[in-house]
Tab-separated table of C-alpha atoms in Angstrom:
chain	number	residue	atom	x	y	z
E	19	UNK	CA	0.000	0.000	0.000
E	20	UNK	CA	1.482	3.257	-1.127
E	21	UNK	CA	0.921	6.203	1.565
E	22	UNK	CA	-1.698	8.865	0.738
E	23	UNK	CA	-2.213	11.734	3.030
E	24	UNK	CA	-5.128	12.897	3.951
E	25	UNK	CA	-6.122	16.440	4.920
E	26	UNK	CA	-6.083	16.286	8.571
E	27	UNK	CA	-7.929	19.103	10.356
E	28	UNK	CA	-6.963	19.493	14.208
E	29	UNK	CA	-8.591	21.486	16.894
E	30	UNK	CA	-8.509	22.077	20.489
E	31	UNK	CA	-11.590	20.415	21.908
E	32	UNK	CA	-15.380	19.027	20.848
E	33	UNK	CA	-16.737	22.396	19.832
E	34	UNK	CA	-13.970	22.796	17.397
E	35	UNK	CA	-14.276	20.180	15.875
E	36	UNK	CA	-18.553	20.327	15.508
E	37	UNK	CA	-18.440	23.843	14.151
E	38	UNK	CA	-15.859	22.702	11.525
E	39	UNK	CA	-18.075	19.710	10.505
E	40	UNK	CA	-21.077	21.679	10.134
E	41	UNK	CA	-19.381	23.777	7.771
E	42	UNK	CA	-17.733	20.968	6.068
E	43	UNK	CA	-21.328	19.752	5.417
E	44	UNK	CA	-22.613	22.859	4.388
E	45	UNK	CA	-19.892	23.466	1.951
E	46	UNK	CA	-20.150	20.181	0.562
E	47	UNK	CA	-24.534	20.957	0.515
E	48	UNK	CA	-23.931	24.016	-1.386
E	49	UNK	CA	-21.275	23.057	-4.178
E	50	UNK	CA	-23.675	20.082	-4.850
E	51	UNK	CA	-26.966	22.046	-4.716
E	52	UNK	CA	-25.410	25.800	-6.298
E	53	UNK	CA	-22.077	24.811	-7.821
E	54	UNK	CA	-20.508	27.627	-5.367
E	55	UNK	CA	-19.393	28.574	-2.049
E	56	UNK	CA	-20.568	32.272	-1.952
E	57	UNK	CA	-23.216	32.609	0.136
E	58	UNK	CA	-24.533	36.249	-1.879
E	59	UNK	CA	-24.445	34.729	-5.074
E	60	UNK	CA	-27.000	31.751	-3.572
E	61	UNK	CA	-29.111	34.331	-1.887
E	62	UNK	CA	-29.324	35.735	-5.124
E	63	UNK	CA	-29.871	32.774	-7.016
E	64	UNK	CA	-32.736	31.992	-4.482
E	65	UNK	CA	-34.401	35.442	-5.014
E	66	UNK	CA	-34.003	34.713	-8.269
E	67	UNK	CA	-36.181	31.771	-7.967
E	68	UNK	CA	-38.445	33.207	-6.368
E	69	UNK	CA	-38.857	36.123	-8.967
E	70	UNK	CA	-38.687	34.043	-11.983
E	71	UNK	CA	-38.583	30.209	-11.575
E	72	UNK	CA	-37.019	29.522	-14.638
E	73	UNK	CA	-34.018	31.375	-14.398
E	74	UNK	CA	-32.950	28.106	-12.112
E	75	UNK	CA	-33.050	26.201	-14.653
E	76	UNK	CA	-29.494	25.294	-16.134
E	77	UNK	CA	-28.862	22.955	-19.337
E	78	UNK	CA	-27.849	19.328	-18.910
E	79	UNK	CA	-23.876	19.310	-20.167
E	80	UNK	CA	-25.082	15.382	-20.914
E	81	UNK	CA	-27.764	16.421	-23.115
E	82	UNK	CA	-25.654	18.723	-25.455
E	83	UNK	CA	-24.396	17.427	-28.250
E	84	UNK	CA	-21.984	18.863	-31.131
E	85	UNK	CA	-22.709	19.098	-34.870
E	86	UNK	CA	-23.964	15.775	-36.233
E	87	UNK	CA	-21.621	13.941	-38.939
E	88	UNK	CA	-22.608	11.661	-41.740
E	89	UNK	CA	-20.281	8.486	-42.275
E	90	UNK	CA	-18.009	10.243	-45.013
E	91	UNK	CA	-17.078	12.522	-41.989
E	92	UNK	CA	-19.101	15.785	-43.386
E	93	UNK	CA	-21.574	17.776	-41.439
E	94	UNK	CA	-24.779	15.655	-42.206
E	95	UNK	CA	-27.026	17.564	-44.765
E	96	UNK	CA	-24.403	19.955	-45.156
E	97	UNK	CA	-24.987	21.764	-41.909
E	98	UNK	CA	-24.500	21.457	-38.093
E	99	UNK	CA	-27.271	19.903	-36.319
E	100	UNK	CA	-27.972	20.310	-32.825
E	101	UNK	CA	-30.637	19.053	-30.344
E	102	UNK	CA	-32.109	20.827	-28.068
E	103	UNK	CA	-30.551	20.672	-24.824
E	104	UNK	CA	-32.812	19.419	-21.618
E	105	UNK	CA	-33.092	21.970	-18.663
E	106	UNK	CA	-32.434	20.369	-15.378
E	107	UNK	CA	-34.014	22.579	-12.851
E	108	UNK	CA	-31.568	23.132	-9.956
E	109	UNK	CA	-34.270	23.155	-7.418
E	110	UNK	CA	-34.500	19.443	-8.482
E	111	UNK	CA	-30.973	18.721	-7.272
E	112	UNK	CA	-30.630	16.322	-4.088
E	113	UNK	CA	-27.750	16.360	-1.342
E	114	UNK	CA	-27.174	12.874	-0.788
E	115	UNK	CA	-25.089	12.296	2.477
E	116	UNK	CA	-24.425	8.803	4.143
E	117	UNK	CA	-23.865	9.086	8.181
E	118	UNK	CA	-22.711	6.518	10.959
E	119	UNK	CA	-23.580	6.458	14.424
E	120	UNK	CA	-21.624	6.994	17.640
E	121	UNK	CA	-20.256	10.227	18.673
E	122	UNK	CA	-20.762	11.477	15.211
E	123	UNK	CA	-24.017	12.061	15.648
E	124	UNK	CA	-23.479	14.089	18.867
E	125	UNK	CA	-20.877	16.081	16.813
E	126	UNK	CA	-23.531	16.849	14.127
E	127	UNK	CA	-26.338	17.818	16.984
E	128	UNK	CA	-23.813	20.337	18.109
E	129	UNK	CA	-22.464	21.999	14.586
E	130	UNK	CA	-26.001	21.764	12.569
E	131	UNK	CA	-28.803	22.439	15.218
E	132	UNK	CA	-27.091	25.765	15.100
E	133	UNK	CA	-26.930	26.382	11.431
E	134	UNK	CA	-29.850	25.188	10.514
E	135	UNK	CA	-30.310	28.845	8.608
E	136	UNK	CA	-27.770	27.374	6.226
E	137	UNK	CA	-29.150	23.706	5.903
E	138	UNK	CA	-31.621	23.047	3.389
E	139	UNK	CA	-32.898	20.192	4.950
E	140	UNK	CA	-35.735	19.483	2.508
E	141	UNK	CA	-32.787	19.065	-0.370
E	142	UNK	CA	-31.295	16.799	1.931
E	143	UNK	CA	-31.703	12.471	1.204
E	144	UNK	CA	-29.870	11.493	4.191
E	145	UNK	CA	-28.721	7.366	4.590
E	146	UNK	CA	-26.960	5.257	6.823
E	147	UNK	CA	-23.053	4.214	6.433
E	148	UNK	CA	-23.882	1.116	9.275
E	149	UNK	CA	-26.934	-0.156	11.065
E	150	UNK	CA	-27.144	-2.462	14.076
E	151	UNK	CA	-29.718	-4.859	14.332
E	152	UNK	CA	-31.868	-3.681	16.906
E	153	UNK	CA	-35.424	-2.799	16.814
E	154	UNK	CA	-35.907	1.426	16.154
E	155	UNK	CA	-36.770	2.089	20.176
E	156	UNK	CA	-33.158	0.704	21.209
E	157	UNK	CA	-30.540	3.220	22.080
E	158	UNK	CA	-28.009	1.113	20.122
E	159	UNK	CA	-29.945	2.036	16.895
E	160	UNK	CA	-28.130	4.126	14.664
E	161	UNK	CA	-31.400	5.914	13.039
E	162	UNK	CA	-32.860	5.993	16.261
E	163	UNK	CA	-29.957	8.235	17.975
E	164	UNK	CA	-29.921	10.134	14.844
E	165	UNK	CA	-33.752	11.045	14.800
E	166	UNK	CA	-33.629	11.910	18.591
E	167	UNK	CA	-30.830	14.096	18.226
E	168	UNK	CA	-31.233	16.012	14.795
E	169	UNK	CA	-34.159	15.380	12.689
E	170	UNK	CA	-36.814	15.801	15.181
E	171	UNK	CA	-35.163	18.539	16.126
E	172	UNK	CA	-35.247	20.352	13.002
E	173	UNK	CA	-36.942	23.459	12.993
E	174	UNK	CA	-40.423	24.463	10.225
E	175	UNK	CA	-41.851	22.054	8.443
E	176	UNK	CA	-39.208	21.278	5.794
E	177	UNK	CA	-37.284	18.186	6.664
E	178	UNK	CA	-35.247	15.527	5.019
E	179	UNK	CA	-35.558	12.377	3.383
E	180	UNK	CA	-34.165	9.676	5.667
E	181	UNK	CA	-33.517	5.987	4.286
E	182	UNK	CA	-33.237	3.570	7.011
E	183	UNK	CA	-33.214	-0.281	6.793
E	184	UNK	CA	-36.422	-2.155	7.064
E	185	UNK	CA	-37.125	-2.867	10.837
E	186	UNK	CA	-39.554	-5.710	10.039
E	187	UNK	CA	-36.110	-7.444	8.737
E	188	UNK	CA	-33.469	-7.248	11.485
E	189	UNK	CA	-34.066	-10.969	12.409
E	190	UNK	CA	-31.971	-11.422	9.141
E	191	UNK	CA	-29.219	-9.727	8.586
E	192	UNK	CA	-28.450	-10.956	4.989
E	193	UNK	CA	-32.130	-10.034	4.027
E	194	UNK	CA	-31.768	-6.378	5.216
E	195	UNK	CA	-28.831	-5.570	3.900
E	196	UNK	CA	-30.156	-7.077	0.836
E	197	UNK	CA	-33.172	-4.842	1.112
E	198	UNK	CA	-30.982	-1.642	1.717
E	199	UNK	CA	-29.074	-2.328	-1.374
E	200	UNK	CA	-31.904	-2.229	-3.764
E	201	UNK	CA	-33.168	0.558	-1.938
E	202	UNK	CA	-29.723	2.302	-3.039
E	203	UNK	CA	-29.841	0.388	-6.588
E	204	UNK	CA	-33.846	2.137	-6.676
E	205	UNK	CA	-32.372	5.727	-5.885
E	206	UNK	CA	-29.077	6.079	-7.731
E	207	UNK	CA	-28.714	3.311	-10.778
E	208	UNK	CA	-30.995	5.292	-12.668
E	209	UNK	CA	-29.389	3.994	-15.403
E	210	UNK	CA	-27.835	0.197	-15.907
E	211	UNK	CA	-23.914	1.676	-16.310
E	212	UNK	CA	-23.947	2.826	-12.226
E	213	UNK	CA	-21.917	0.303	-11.100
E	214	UNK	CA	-21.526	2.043	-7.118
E	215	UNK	CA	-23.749	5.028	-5.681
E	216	UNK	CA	-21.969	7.964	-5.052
E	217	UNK	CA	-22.982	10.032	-1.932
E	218	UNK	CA	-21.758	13.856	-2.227
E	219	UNK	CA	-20.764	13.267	1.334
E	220	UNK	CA	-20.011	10.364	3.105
E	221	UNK	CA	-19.572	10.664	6.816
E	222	UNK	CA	-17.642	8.367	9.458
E	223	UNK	CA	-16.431	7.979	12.980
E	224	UNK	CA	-13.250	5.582	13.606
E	225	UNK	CA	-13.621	3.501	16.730
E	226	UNK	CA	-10.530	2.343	19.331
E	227	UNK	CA	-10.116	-0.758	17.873
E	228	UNK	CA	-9.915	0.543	13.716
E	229	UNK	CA	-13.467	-0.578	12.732
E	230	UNK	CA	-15.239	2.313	10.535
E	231	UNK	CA	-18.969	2.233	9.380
E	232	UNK	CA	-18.743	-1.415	10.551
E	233	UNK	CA	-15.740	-3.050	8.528
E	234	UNK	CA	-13.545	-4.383	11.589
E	235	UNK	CA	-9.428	-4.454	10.862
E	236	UNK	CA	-10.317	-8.424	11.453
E	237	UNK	CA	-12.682	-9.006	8.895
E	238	UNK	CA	-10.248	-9.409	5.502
E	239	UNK	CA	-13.233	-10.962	3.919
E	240	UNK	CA	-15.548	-7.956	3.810
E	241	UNK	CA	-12.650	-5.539	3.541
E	242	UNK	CA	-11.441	-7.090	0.416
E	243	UNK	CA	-15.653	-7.301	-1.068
E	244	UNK	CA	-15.752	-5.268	-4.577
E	245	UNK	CA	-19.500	-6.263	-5.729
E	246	UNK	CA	-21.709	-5.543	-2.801
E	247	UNK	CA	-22.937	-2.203	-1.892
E	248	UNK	CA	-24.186	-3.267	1.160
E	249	UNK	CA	-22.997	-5.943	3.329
E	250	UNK	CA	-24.535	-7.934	6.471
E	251	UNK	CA	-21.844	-8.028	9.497
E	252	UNK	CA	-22.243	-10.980	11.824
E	253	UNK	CA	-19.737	-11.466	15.456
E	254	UNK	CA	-19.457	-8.286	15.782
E	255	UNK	CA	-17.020	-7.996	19.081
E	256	UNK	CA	-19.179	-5.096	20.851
E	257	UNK	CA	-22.439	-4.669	21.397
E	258	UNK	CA	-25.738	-6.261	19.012
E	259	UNK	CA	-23.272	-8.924	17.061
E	260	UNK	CA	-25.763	-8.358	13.666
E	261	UNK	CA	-25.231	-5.815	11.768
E	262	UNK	CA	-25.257	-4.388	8.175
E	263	UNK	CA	-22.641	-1.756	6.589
E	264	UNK	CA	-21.785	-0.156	3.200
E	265	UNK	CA	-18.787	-1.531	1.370
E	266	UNK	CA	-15.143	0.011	1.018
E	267	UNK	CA	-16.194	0.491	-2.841
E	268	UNK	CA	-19.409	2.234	-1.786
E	269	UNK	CA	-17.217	4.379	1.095
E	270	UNK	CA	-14.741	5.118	-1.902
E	271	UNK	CA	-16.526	5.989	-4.429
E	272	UNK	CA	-18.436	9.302	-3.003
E	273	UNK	CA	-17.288	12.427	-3.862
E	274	UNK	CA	-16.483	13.151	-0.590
E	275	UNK	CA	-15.673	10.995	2.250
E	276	UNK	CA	-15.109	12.580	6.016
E	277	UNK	CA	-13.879	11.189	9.381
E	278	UNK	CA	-14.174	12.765	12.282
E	279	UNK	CA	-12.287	11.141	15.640
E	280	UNK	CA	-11.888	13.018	19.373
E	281	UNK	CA	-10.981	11.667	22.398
E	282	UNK	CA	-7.585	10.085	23.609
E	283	UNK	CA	-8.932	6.627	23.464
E	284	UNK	CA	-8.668	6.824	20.166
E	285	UNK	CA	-5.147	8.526	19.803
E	286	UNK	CA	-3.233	5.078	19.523
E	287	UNK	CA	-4.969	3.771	16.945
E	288	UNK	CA	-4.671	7.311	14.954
E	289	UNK	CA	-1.184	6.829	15.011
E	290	UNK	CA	-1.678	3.366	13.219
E	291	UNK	CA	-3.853	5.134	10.794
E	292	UNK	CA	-1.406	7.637	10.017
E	293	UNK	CA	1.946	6.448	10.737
E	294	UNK	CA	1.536	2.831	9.552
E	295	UNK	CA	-0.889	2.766	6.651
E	296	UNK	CA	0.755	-0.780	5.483
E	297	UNK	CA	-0.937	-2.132	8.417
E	298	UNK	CA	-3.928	-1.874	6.295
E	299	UNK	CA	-6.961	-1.135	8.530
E	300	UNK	CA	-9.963	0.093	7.088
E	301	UNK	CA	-9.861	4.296	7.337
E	302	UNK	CA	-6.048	3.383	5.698
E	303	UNK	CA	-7.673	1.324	3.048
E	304	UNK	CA	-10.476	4.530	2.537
E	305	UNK	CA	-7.331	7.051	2.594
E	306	UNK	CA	-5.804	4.927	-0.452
E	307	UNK	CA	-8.631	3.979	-2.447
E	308	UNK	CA	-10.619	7.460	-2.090
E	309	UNK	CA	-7.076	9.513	-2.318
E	310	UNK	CA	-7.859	13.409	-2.416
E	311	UNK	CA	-11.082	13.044	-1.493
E	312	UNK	CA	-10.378	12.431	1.844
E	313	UNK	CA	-10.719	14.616	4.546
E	314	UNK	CA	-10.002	14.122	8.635
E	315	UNK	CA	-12.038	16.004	11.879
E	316	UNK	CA	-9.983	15.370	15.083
E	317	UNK	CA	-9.472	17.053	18.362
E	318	UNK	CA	-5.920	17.139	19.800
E	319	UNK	CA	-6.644	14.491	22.401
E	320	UNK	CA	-7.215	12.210	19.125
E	321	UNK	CA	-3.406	13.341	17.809
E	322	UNK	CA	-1.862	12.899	20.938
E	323	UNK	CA	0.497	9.696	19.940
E	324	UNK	CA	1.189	11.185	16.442
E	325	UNK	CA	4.448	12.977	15.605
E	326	UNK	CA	4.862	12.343	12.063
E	327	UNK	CA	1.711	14.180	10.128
E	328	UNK	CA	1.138	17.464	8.854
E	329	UNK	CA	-2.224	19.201	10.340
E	330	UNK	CA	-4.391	21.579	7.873
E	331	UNK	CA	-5.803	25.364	9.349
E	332	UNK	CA	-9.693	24.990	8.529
E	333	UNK	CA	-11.023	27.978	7.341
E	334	UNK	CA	-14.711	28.804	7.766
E	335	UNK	CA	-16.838	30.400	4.925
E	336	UNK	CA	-16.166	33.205	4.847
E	337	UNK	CA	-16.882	36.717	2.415
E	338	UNK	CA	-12.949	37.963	2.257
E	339	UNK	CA	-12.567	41.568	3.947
E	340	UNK	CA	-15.689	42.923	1.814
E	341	UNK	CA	-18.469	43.380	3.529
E	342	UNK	CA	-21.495	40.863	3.589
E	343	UNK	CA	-24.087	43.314	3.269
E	344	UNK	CA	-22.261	45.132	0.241
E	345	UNK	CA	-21.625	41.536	-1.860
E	346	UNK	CA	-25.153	40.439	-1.046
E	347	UNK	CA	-26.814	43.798	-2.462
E	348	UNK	CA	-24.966	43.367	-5.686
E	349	UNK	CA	-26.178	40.282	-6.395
E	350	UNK	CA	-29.359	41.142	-5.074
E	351	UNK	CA	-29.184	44.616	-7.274
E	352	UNK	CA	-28.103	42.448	-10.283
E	353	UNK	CA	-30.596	39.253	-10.152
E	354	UNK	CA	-33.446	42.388	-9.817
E	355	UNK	CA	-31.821	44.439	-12.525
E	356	UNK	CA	-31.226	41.875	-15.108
E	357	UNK	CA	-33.783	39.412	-14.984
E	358	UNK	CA	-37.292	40.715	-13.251
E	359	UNK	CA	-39.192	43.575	-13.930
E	360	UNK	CA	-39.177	44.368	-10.196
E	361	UNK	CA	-36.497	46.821	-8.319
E	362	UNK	CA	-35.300	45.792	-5.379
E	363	UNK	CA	-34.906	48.595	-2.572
E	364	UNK	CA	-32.426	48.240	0.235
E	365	UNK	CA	-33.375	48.168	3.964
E	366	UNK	CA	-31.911	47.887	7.083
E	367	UNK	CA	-29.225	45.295	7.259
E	368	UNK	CA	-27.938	42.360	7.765
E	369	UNK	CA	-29.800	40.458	5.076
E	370	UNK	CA	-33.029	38.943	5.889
E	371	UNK	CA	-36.030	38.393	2.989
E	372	UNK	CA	-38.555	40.172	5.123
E	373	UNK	CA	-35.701	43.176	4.523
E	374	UNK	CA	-36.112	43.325	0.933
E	375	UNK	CA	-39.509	45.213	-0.350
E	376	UNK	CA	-40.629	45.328	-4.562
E	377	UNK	CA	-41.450	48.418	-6.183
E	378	UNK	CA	-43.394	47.281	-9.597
């Protein structure tokens, strides 16, 4: 195994490390939703919307093609052909993000809950990296913790799309992870050429022992699977024994895959990780196979026993020196100016939508 190196983002205690998530996420929420980072220029495009729906709509660079050619190698008919390209509204964009349990989700109760301004949780199809085989009232159950903690807390009426596994199945472990694979195969092989989903954000914890999602350092059989998506887990050496996770090819494969570690019970086994990738345990096998995608969350407690790695500043989102209100009214000024036969007037700042009045 060759060494990669991930980014590895260190910070001082929990807090640090929840903020940084949260803004991970909503980075990751609005490059896949907006195709950009500046949060003016998606104000904008959301006033926009709201103005004139169709100026979210964007063409489909798969449905474009160039000039048609006849078999001689001329333009066919003499001239260029072209069809006309789909529009793909961008309202009809999904953030797909896979989560695991454990601390993460206590990490993501503290960075989200108090962003939720920024989330747009009704873009949101959230699923699950692991699942234990418990019924949904157990505390061991990964969706349960996670709809105690965050989506019941979410505030309005706009919420998420949450896939969980079938509860009537966790008597068999094979069967439900069978069932949570089509359920994948149902919402992202639109087409018979997906071979793997891929998640604009795939979340994960690391546990003491190496195990992530639930692939255990131990278990050279799953670790080495390159068909399934999903995968039953059986002996487990803590807690319910059955259990079902997604696949190293699945983990791989998303666009974006983040771990996020505190605590100095797991600082020896971060120095494994990250001083002794040949030792080939599952987040080492992730920070090969998904190289530069790869991104690491820890407090210093988790660093403690490492000496040889290189941590990363993480910068929030942020506007530059200019400020907010001055980058938001051009965009506002310019969506208005351009493309609706309204005109915007300023009022008191910062930016809210009740702040903005029309003038016809």
């Amino acid at each position: 195994m060759t060494t990669q190196v991930p980014l590895i983002y260190s910070f001082p205690g929990f807090e640090g490390v929840a903020d940084a998530v949260a803004d991970h996420i909503i980075t990751a929420q609005n490059n896949t939703l907006y195709n950009t980072l500046d949060k003016a220029a998606i104000a904008g495009l959301k006033l926009a919307a709201a103005l004139r729906p169709s100026l979210l709509q964007m063409p489909s660079s798969a449905s474009i093609h160039g000039h048609s050619r006849s078999n001689s190698g001329g333009l066919a008919n003499g001239e260029g052909s072209r069809r006309t390209p789909k529009l793909k509204k961008r309202s009809e964009l999904r953030f797909k993000i896979a989560i695991s349990g454990g601390s993460l989700i206590k990490i993501l109760h503290q960075g989200l809950l108090s962003r939720q301004a920024e989330v747009e949780w009704d873009r949101w199809d959230v699923y699950f990296a692991d699942e234990r085989m418990v019924p949904f009232d157990s505390p061991d159950s990964n969706y349960a913790q996670a709809k105690q903690m965050i989506f019941d807390l979410i505030e309005g009426d706009k919420k998420p799309n949450v896939y969980h596994i079938d509860e009537l199945l966790i008597s068999d472990p094979q069967e439900c992870a069978d069932a949570y694979e089509k359920l994948l195969i149902d919402n992202f092989a639109k087409k018979d050429s997906v071979k793997l989903p891929m998640f604009n954000l795939l979340l994960l914890g690391c546990a003491p022992d190496g195990h992530i999602a639930l692939l255990f350092p131990n278990h050279g059989e799953q670790l080495r699977e390159d068909l399934a998506w999903c995968m039953p887990v059986s002996n487990a050496p803590l807690g319910p024994e059955n259990r079902i996770t997604l696949s190293i090819p699945v983990i791989c494969h998303a666009q974006r895959v983040a771990f996020v570690v505190e605590g100095l019970t797991k600082a020896p086994i971060m120095r494994i990780i990250m001083e002794r990738p040949e030792k080939g345990l599952p987040s080492s096998i992730v920070n090969e196979g998904a190289a530069g995608k790869v991104s690491w969350f820890v407090d210093d407690d988790a660093l403690n026993d490492c000496y040889d790695i290189t941590k990363k500043k993480y910068n929030l989102m942020t506007f530059g020196d200019r400020p907010v209100s001055a980058i938001l009214w051009e965009h506002v000024s310019s969506c208005c100016k351009f493309h609706s036969p309204v005109v915007a007037r300023r009022a008191a700042w910062p930016w809210s939508m009740n702040q903005i009045t029309y003038v016809t």
